[in-house]
Structure formats: structure tokens, C-alpha cells
mmCIF file of C-alpha atoms in Angstrom:
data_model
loop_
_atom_site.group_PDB
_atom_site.id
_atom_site.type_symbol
_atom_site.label_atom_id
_atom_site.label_comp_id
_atom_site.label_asym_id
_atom_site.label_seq_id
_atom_site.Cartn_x
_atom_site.Cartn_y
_atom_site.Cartn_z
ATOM 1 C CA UNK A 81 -20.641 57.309 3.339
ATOM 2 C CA UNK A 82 -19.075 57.958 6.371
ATOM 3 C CA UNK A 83 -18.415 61.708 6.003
ATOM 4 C CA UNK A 84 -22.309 62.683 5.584
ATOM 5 C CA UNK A 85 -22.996 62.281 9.744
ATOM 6 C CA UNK A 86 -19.764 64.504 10.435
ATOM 7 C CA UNK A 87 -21.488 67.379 11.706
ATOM 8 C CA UNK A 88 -21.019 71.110 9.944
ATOM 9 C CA UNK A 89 -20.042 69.243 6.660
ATOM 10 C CA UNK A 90 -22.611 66.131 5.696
ATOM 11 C CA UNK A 91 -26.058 66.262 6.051
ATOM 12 C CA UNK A 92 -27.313 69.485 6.417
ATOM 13 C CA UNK A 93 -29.175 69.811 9.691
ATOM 14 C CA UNK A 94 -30.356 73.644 9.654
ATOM 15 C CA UNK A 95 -33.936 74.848 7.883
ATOM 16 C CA UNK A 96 -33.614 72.748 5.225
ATOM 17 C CA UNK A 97 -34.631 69.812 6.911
ATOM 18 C CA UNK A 98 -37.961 71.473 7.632
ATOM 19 C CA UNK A 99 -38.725 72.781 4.068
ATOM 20 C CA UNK A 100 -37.437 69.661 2.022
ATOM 21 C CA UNK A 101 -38.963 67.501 4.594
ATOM 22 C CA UNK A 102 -42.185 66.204 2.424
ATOM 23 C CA UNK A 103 -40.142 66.090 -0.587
ATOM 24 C CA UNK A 104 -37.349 63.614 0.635
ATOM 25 C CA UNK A 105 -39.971 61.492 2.359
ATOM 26 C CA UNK A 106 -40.828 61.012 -1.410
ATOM 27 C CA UNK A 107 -38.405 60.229 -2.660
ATOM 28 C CA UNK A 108 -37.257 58.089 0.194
ATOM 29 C CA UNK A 109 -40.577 56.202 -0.240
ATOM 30 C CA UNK A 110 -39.629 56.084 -3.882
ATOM 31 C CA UNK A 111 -36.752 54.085 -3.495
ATOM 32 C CA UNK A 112 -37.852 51.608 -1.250
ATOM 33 C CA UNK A 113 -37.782 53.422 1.804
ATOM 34 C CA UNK A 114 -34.011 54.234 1.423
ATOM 35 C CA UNK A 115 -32.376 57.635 2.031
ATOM 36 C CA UNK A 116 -31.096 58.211 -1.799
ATOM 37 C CA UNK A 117 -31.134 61.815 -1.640
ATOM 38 C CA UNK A 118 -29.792 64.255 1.303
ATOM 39 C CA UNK A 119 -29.188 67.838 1.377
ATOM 40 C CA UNK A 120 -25.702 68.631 2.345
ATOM 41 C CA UNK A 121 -24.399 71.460 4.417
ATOM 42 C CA UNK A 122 -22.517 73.380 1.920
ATOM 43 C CA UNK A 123 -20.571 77.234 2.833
ATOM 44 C CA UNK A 124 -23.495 79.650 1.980
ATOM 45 C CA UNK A 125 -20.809 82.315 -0.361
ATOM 46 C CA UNK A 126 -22.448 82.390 -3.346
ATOM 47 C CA UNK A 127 -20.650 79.768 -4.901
ATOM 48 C CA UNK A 128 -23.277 77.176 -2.611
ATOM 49 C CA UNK A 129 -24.699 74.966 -6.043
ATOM 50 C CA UNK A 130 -21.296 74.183 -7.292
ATOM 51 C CA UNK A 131 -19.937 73.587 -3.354
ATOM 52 C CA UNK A 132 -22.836 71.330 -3.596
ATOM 53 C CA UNK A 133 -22.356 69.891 -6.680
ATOM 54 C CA UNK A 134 -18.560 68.945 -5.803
ATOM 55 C CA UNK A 135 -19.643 67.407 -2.434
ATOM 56 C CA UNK A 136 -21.569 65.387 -4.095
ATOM 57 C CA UNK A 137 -18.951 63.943 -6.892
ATOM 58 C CA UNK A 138 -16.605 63.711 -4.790
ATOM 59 C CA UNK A 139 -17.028 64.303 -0.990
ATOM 60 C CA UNK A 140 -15.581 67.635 -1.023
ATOM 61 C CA UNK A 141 -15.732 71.266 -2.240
ATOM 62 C CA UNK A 142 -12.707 70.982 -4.266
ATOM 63 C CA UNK A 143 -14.048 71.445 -7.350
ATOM 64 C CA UNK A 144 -16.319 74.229 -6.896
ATOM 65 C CA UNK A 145 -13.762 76.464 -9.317
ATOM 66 C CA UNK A 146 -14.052 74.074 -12.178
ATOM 67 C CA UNK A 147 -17.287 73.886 -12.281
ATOM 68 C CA UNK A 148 -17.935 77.247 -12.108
ATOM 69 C CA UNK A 149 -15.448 77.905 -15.639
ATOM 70 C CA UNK A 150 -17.297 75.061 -16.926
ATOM 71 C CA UNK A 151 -20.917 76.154 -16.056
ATOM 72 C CA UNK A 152 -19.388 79.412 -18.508
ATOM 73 C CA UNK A 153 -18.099 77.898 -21.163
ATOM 74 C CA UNK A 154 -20.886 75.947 -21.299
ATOM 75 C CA UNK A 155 -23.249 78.877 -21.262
ATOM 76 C CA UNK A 156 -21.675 80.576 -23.836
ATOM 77 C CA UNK A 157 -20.995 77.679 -26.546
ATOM 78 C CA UNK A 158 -24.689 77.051 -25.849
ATOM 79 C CA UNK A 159 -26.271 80.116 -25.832
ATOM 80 C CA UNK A 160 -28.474 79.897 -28.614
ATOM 81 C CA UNK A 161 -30.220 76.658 -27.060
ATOM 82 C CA UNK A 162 -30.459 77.682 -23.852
ATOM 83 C CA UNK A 163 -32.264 81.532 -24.736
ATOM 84 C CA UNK A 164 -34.907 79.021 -26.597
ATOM 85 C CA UNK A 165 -35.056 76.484 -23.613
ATOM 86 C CA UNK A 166 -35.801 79.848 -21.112
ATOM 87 C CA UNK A 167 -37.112 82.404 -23.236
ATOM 88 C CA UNK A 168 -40.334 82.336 -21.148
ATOM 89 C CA UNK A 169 -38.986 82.848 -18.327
ATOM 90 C CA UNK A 170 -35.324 84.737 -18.849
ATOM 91 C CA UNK A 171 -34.948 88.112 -20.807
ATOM 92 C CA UNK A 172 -32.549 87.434 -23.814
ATOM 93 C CA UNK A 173 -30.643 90.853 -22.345
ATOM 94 C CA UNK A 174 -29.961 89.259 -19.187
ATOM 95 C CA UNK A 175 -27.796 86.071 -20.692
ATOM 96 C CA UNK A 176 -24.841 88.556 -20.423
ATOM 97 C CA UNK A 177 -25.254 89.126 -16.794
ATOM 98 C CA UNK A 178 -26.053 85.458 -16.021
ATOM 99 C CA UNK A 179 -22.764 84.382 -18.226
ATOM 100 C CA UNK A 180 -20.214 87.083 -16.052
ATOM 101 C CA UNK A 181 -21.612 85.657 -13.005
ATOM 102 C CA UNK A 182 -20.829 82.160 -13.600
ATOM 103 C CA UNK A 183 -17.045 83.206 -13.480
ATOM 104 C CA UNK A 184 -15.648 82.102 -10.202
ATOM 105 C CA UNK A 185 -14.232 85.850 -9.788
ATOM 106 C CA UNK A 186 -17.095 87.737 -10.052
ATOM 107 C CA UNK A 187 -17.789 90.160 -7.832
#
């Protein structure tokens, strides 16, 4: 697509060329040598997953809000699979923590 050369807003061209750098080649070489897979610049607030995650559907960070109530909801209808998906690795007392920060107002 066009957009990804526009500098400050496609392809990210900060740090993150230099520590992704062996894993794109990868997956470049993976798909027959074509660039499949790019890191985008996205703003660096907090919200940078779901910026990124918009950008990517769509070409823009419009939908970083959305996704955000979405990632909740989905969190909490869920819960009980994803404290047995993590339990190694995530505290069940810190699902309530994780949960208020997916809000898109949280502070």
C-alpha cells in the first residue's frame, strides 16, 4: 500500500528495524522473498498494540477505542479460559488489574 513509505506513519524506521531485523528476514525468506510482514510506526501512548492493530485493518488508528472495549469484554466473558491458558505465567490476582487496564480510560 501506498501509505506504508509515508514517513512518521508506515513503516517504522526507528530501533525496531535493528531488533526485528533477523526475524523479518525470516519471514521474508518464508514467503518467497516478499516483504509480508512490516512493523509500523504507531504513537508510543500506551494504547501502541491496538494503534497497531487498527493500522493494520484498516490503514489507520481509528479504531484503537474499539478495540480496546473489545479486548475487555473479551477478557472478562473469558476469564475462566484465559487464567487456565496463563496460569504459569500470570497470578490469578492480577486478572483484575489486567481487565481495568484494557479500558481505553484508564489512567
Amino acid at each position: 500500500p501506498d501509505h506504508v513509505s509515508t514517513m512518521g506513519y508506515g513503516k517504522d524506521r526507528s530501533g525496531s528495524l535493528i531488533y526485528l531485523h533477523d526475524t523479518l528476514e525470516e519471514v521474508k525468506k518464508a514467503n518467497g522473498n516478499r516483504e509480508c510482514l512490516i512493523p509500523v510506526h504507531v504513537d508510543g501512548d500506551g494504547h501502541c498494540l491496538v494503534h497497531a492493530v487498527s493500522r493494520a485493518l484498516v490503514g489507520r488508528e481509528l479504531f484503537w477505542h474499539a478495540l480496546r472495549e473489545n479486548l475487555k469484554q473479551n477478557f472478562k466473558q473469558n476469564l475462566d479460559r484465559y487464567k487456565a491458558l496463563f496460569q504459569d505465567f500470570i497470578d490469578a490476582a492480577e486478572w483484575e488489574d489486567i481487565i481495568n487496564e484494557c479500558d481505553p480510560l484508564f489512567i
